[in-house]
């Protein structure tokens, strides 16, 4: 009886293992269909990577488990600066998602939960100026939402309460504010 119990526990622990195997292949050697990655017509578990054809530097590394993206994904620009870091669980974005411009400035930062925005989301322009600050609940805008032009002027400033918008939405006279001309004095 004790042997049976120990065998069942070991089998259960092994079956529940969700660690990505330590194997690496070029992404071009795999095929993808419906967001599932295959190697030789079988769902792939391991890491895929891409290399810069000129320098041989790593441009991408992604983890997969049973064909679905899993764990941390990283991409780099040709100049070796980090492009983005994303986190996945069972093929969906989960956790912190961060991207950078080629000059190293942050491009965006948000948290995802099952592929949907959750909590605060920030976007910057390539000079480092905050241009978008938003709040999300279950992938839907909720709470304070703000957008700025690259010159720092407010573009939109509104609040979403129970699905209703209140405030400056960024439009005027049926014309998008982005079509407006600002004159500096």
PDB file of N, CA and C in Angstrom, residues 13-75:
ATOM      1  N   UNK A  13       3.312  14.290  -9.335  1.00  0.00           N
ATOM      2  CA  UNK A  13       4.273  15.393  -9.399  1.00  0.00           C
ATOM      3  C   UNK A  13       4.888  15.504 -10.789  1.00  0.00           C
ATOM      4  N   UNK A  14       5.206  14.376 -11.390  1.00  0.00           N
ATOM      5  CA  UNK A  14       5.793  14.392 -12.725  1.00  0.00           C
ATOM      6  C   UNK A  14       4.788  14.889 -13.759  1.00  0.00           C
ATOM      7  N   UNK A  15       3.535  14.461 -13.646  1.00  0.00           N
ATOM      8  CA  UNK A  15       2.497  14.854 -14.596  1.00  0.00           C
ATOM      9  C   UNK A  15       2.183  16.339 -14.493  1.00  0.00           C
ATOM     10  N   UNK A  16       2.329  16.932 -13.314  1.00  0.00           N
ATOM     11  CA  UNK A  16       2.014  18.345 -13.116  1.00  0.00           C
ATOM     12  C   UNK A  16       3.196  19.262 -13.415  1.00  0.00           C
ATOM     13  N   UNK A  17       4.290  18.692 -13.835  1.00  0.00           N
ATOM     14  CA  UNK A  17       5.485  19.483 -14.099  1.00  0.00           C
ATOM     15  C   UNK A  17       5.226  20.448 -15.250  1.00  0.00           C
ATOM     16  N   UNK A  18       5.489  21.733 -15.014  1.00  0.00           N
ATOM     17  CA  UNK A  18       5.237  22.742 -16.041  1.00  0.00           C
ATOM     18  C   UNK A  18       6.513  23.480 -16.416  1.00  0.00           C
ATOM     19  N   UNK A  19       7.641  22.881 -16.191  1.00  0.00           N
ATOM     20  CA  UNK A  19       8.906  23.519 -16.517  1.00  0.00           C
ATOM     21  C   UNK A  19       9.218  23.329 -17.995  1.00  0.00           C
ATOM     22  N   UNK A  20       9.701  24.390 -18.607  1.00  0.00           N
ATOM     23  CA  UNK A  20      10.059  24.332 -20.020  1.00  0.00           C
ATOM     24  C   UNK A  20      11.357  23.534 -20.158  1.00  0.00           C
ATOM     25  N   UNK A  21      11.374  22.514 -21.031  1.00  0.00           N
ATOM     26  CA  UNK A  21      12.605  21.736 -21.225  1.00  0.00           C
ATOM     27  C   UNK A  21      13.744  22.614 -21.737  1.00  0.00           C
ATOM     28  N   UNK A  22      14.950  22.250 -21.393  1.00  0.00           N
ATOM     29  CA  UNK A  22      16.138  23.026 -21.747  1.00  0.00           C
ATOM     30  C   UNK A  22      16.642  22.626 -23.135  1.00  0.00           C
ATOM     31  N   UNK A  23      15.786  22.827 -24.153  1.00  0.00           N
ATOM     32  CA  UNK A  23      16.197  22.561 -25.535  1.00  0.00           C
ATOM     33  C   UNK A  23      15.954  23.824 -26.356  1.00  0.00           C
ATOM     34  N   UNK A  24      16.811  24.056 -27.354  1.00  0.00           N
ATOM     35  CA  UNK A  24      16.781  25.291 -28.135  1.00  0.00           C
ATOM     36  C   UNK A  24      16.789  24.970 -29.619  1.00  0.00           C
ATOM     37  N   UNK A  25      15.912  25.658 -30.378  1.00  0.00           N
ATOM     38  CA  UNK A  25      15.906  25.528 -31.835  1.00  0.00           C
ATOM     39  C   UNK A  25      15.715  26.919 -32.446  1.00  0.00           C
ATOM     40  N   UNK A  26      16.164  27.071 -33.682  1.00  0.00           N
ATOM     41  CA  UNK A  26      15.872  28.296 -34.423  1.00  0.00           C
ATOM     42  C   UNK A  26      14.371  28.354 -34.684  1.00  0.00           C
ATOM     43  N   UNK A  27      13.787  29.518 -34.529  1.00  0.00           N
ATOM     44  CA  UNK A  27      12.341  29.653 -34.720  1.00  0.00           C
ATOM     45  C   UNK A  27      11.935  29.273 -36.139  1.00  0.00           C
ATOM     46  N   UNK A  28      12.810  29.507 -37.099  1.00  0.00           N
ATOM     47  CA  UNK A  28      12.504  29.187 -38.496  1.00  0.00           C
ATOM     48  C   UNK A  28      12.342  27.685 -38.731  1.00  0.00           C
ATOM     49  N   UNK A  29      12.836  26.851 -37.831  1.00  0.00           N
ATOM     50  CA  UNK A  29      12.706  25.399 -37.980  1.00  0.00           C
ATOM     51  C   UNK A  29      11.345  24.894 -37.512  1.00  0.00           C
ATOM     52  N   UNK A  30      10.594  25.744 -36.801  1.00  0.00           N
ATOM     53  CA  UNK A  30       9.275  25.365 -36.293  1.00  0.00           C
ATOM     54  C   UNK A  30       8.194  25.970 -37.180  1.00  0.00           C
ATOM     55  N   UNK A  31       7.003  25.418 -37.073  1.00  0.00           N
ATOM     56  CA  UNK A  31       5.843  25.975 -37.772  1.00  0.00           C
ATOM     57  C   UNK A  31       4.798  26.363 -36.739  1.00  0.00           C
ATOM     58  N   UNK A  32       3.947  27.304 -37.126  1.00  0.00           N
ATOM     59  CA  UNK A  32       2.929  27.800 -36.207  1.00  0.00           C
ATOM     60  C   UNK A  32       1.563  27.754 -36.871  1.00  0.00           C
ATOM     61  N   UNK A  33       0.566  27.302 -36.113  1.00  0.00           N
ATOM     62  CA  UNK A  33      -0.819  27.296 -36.585  1.00  0.00           C
ATOM     63  C   UNK A  33      -1.719  27.550 -35.388  1.00  0.00           C
ATOM     64  N   UNK A  34      -2.598  28.547 -35.515  1.00  0.00           N
ATOM     65  CA  UNK A  34      -3.531  28.898 -34.431  1.00  0.00           C
ATOM     66  C   UNK A  34      -2.812  29.161 -33.111  1.00  0.00           C
ATOM     67  N   UNK A  35      -1.704  29.906 -33.187  1.00  0.00           N
ATOM     68  CA  UNK A  35      -0.902  30.273 -32.007  1.00  0.00           C
ATOM     69  C   UNK A  35      -0.305  29.077 -31.275  1.00  0.00           C
ATOM     70  N   UNK A  36      -0.156  27.964 -31.967  1.00  0.00           N
ATOM     71  CA  UNK A  36       0.499  26.780 -31.403  1.00  0.00           C
ATOM     72  C   UNK A  36       1.737  26.506 -32.245  1.00  0.00           C
ATOM     73  N   UNK A  37       2.867  26.303 -31.586  1.00  0.00           N
ATOM     74  CA  UNK A  37       4.133  26.073 -32.273  1.00  0.00           C
ATOM     75  C   UNK A  37       4.392  24.568 -32.389  1.00  0.00           C
ATOM     76  N   UNK A  38       4.762  24.151 -33.597  1.00  0.00           N
ATOM     77  CA  UNK A  38       5.014  22.736 -33.871  1.00  0.00           C
ATOM     78  C   UNK A  38       6.441  22.541 -34.370  1.00  0.00           C
ATOM     79  N   UNK A  39       7.011  21.415 -33.998  1.00  0.00           N
ATOM     80  CA  UNK A  39       8.282  20.965 -34.547  1.00  0.00           C
ATOM     81  C   UNK A  39       8.050  19.539 -35.022  1.00  0.00           C
ATOM     82  N   UNK A  40       8.268  19.295 -36.305  1.00  0.00           N
ATOM     83  CA  UNK A  40       8.010  17.979 -36.901  1.00  0.00           C
ATOM     84  C   UNK A  40       6.581  17.514 -36.614  1.00  0.00           C
ATOM     85  N   UNK A  41       5.626  18.399 -36.754  1.00  0.00           N
ATOM     86  CA  UNK A  41       4.189  18.146 -36.604  1.00  0.00           C
ATOM     87  C   UNK A  41       3.778  17.755 -35.186  1.00  0.00           C
ATOM     88  N   UNK A  42       4.637  18.022 -34.204  1.00  0.00           N
ATOM     89  CA  UNK A  42       4.295  17.788 -32.795  1.00  0.00           C
ATOM     90  C   UNK A  42       4.410  19.100 -32.041  1.00  0.00           C
ATOM     91  N   UNK A  43       3.533  19.304 -31.058  1.00  0.00           N
ATOM     92  CA  UNK A  43       3.578  20.520 -30.252  1.00  0.00           C
ATOM     93  C   UNK A  43       4.946  20.615 -29.594  1.00  0.00           C
ATOM     94  N   UNK A  44       5.571  21.771 -29.753  1.00  0.00           N
ATOM     95  CA  UNK A  44       6.949  21.953 -29.291  1.00  0.00           C
ATOM     96  C   UNK A  44       7.005  22.419 -27.842  1.00  0.00           C
ATOM     97  N   UNK A  45       7.930  21.850 -27.091  1.00  0.00           N
ATOM     98  CA  UNK A  45       8.258  22.309 -25.739  1.00  0.00           C
ATOM     99  C   UNK A  45       9.751  22.575 -25.699  1.00  0.00           C
ATOM    100  N   UNK A  46      10.106  23.794 -25.338  1.00  0.00           N
ATOM    101  CA  UNK A  46      11.501  24.208 -25.298  1.00  0.00           C
ATOM    102  C   UNK A  46      11.589  25.679 -25.656  1.00  0.00           C
ATOM    103  N   UNK A  47      12.761  26.105 -26.057  1.00  0.00           N
ATOM    104  CA  UNK A  47      12.985  27.513 -26.391  1.00  0.00           C
ATOM    105  C   UNK A  47      13.253  27.660 -27.880  1.00  0.00           C
ATOM    106  N   UNK A  48      12.791  28.767 -28.443  1.00  0.00           N
ATOM    107  CA  UNK A  48      13.124  29.115 -29.822  1.00  0.00           C
ATOM    108  C   UNK A  48      13.905  30.421 -29.791  1.00  0.00           C
ATOM    109  N   UNK A  49      14.746  30.603 -30.795  1.00  0.00           N
ATOM    110  CA  UNK A  49      15.538  31.824 -30.858  1.00  0.00           C
ATOM    111  C   UNK A  49      15.701  32.249 -32.304  1.00  0.00           C
ATOM    112  N   UNK A  50      16.027  33.522 -32.485  1.00  0.00           N
ATOM    113  CA  UNK A  50      16.374  34.073 -33.791  1.00  0.00           C
ATOM    114  C   UNK A  50      17.708  34.781 -33.643  1.00  0.00           C
ATOM    115  N   UNK A  51      18.516  34.731 -34.694  1.00  0.00           N
ATOM    116  CA  UNK A  51      19.826  35.375 -34.684  1.00  0.00           C
ATOM    117  C   UNK A  51      19.911  36.424 -35.781  1.00  0.00           C
ATOM    118  N   UNK A  52      20.681  37.455 -35.522  1.00  0.00           N
ATOM    119  CA  UNK A  52      20.966  38.462 -36.537  1.00  0.00           C
ATOM    120  C   UNK A  52      21.833  37.781 -37.595  1.00  0.00           C
ATOM    121  N   UNK A  53      21.397  37.777 -38.865  1.00  0.00           N
ATOM    122  CA  UNK A  53      22.162  37.055 -39.888  1.00  0.00           C
ATOM    123  C   UNK A  53      23.551  37.628 -40.141  1.00  0.00           C
ATOM    124  N   UNK A  54      23.759  38.893 -39.825  1.00  0.00           N
ATOM    125  CA  UNK A  54      25.055  39.529 -40.063  1.00  0.00           C
ATOM    126  C   UNK A  54      26.020  39.311 -38.909  1.00  0.00           C
ATOM    127  N   UNK A  55      25.553  39.565 -37.687  1.00  0.00           N
ATOM    128  CA  UNK A  55      26.446  39.520 -36.521  1.00  0.00           C
ATOM    129  C   UNK A  55      26.359  38.225 -35.725  1.00  0.00           C
ATOM    130  N   UNK A  56      25.257  37.481 -35.887  1.00  0.00           N
ATOM    131  CA  UNK A  56      25.067  36.268 -35.100  1.00  0.00           C
ATOM    132  C   UNK A  56      24.542  36.529 -33.703  1.00  0.00           C
ATOM    133  N   UNK A  57      24.246  37.799 -33.384  1.00  0.00           N
ATOM    134  CA  UNK A  57      23.709  38.139 -32.060  1.00  0.00           C
ATOM    135  C   UNK A  57      22.260  37.674 -31.933  1.00  0.00           C
ATOM    136  N   UNK A  58      21.857  37.380 -30.723  1.00  0.00           N
ATOM    137  CA  UNK A  58      20.489  36.943 -30.451  1.00  0.00           C
ATOM    138  C   UNK A  58      19.521  38.107 -30.622  1.00  0.00           C
ATOM    139  N   UNK A  59      18.432  37.876 -31.372  1.00  0.00           N
ATOM    140  CA  UNK A  59      17.386  38.876 -31.571  1.00  0.00           C
ATOM    141  C   UNK A  59      16.106  38.518 -30.827  1.00  0.00           C
ATOM    142  N   UNK A  60      15.927  37.224 -30.513  1.00  0.00           N
ATOM    143  CA  UNK A  60      14.689  36.761 -29.898  1.00  0.00           C
ATOM    144  C   UNK A  60      14.933  35.472 -29.143  1.00  0.00           C
ATOM    145  N   UNK A  61      14.283  35.337 -28.009  1.00  0.00           N
ATOM    146  CA  UNK A  61      14.231  34.051 -27.315  1.00  0.00           C
ATOM    147  C   UNK A  61      12.860  33.946 -26.657  1.00  0.00           C
ATOM    148  N   UNK A  62      12.166  32.833 -26.937  1.00  0.00           N
ATOM    149  CA  UNK A  62      10.823  32.594 -26.413  1.00  0.00           C
ATOM    150  C   UNK A  62      10.726  31.167 -25.903  1.00  0.00           C
ATOM    151  N   UNK A  63       9.990  30.976 -24.825  1.00  0.00           N
ATOM    152  CA  UNK A  63       9.762  29.651 -24.282  1.00  0.00           C
ATOM    153  C   UNK A  63       8.402  29.114 -24.699  1.00  0.00           C
ATOM    154  N   UNK A  64       8.343  27.803 -24.910  1.00  0.00           N
ATOM    155  CA  UNK A  64       7.087  27.139 -25.280  1.00  0.00           C
ATOM    156  C   UNK A  64       6.924  25.871 -24.459  1.00  0.00           C
ATOM    157  N   UNK A  65       5.679  25.591 -24.104  1.00  0.00           N
ATOM    158  CA  UNK A  65       5.337  24.370 -23.386  1.00  0.00           C
ATOM    159  C   UNK A  65       4.086  23.803 -24.032  1.00  0.00           C
ATOM    160  N   UNK A  66       4.201  22.591 -24.566  1.00  0.00           N
ATOM    161  CA  UNK A  66       3.093  21.948 -25.281  1.00  0.00           C
ATOM    162  C   UNK A  66       2.555  22.836 -26.401  1.00  0.00           C
ATOM    163  N   UNK A  67       3.456  23.522 -27.096  1.00  0.00           N
ATOM    164  CA  UNK A  67       3.085  24.337 -28.238  1.00  0.00           C
ATOM    165  C   UNK A  67       2.647  25.751 -27.916  1.00  0.00           C
ATOM    166  N   UNK A  68       2.409  26.052 -26.643  1.00  0.00           N
ATOM    167  CA  UNK A  68       1.942  27.381 -26.246  1.00  0.00           C
ATOM    168  C   UNK A  68       3.082  28.183 -25.640  1.00  0.00           C
ATOM    169  N   UNK A  69       3.076  29.483 -25.931  1.00  0.00           N
ATOM    170  CA  UNK A  69       4.125  30.344 -25.387  1.00  0.00           C
ATOM    171  C   UNK A  69       4.033  30.354 -23.867  1.00  0.00           C
ATOM    172  N   UNK A  70       5.189  30.258 -23.212  1.00  0.00           N
ATOM    173  CA  UNK A  70       5.248  30.124 -21.752  1.00  0.00           C
ATOM    174  C   UNK A  70       6.504  30.824 -21.242  1.00  0.00           C
ATOM    175  N   UNK A  71       6.376  31.447 -20.097  1.00  0.00           N
ATOM    176  CA  UNK A  71       7.538  32.066 -19.469  1.00  0.00           C
ATOM    177  C   UNK A  71       7.870  33.421 -20.064  1.00  0.00           C
ATOM    178  N   UNK A  72       9.142  33.781 -19.962  1.00  0.00           N
ATOM    179  CA  UNK A  72       9.601  35.103 -20.392  1.00  0.00           C
ATOM    180  C   UNK A  72      10.040  35.083 -21.851  1.00  0.00           C
ATOM    181  N   UNK A  73       9.599  36.086 -22.598  1.00  0.00           N
ATOM    182  CA  UNK A  73       9.998  36.287 -23.990  1.00  0.00           C
ATOM    183  C   UNK A  73      10.810  37.574 -24.051  1.00  0.00           C
ATOM    184  N   UNK A  74      11.940  37.541 -24.753  1.00  0.00           N
ATOM    185  CA  UNK A  74      12.774  38.737 -24.902  1.00  0.00           C
ATOM    186  C   UNK A  74      13.127  38.937 -26.366  1.00  0.00           C
ATOM    187  N   UNK A  75      13.101  40.227 -26.776  1.00  0.00           N
ATOM    188  CA  UNK A  75      13.519  40.607 -28.129  1.00  0.00           C
ATOM    189  C   UNK A  75      14.533  41.729 -28.020  1.00  0.00           C
TER     190      UNK A  75
END
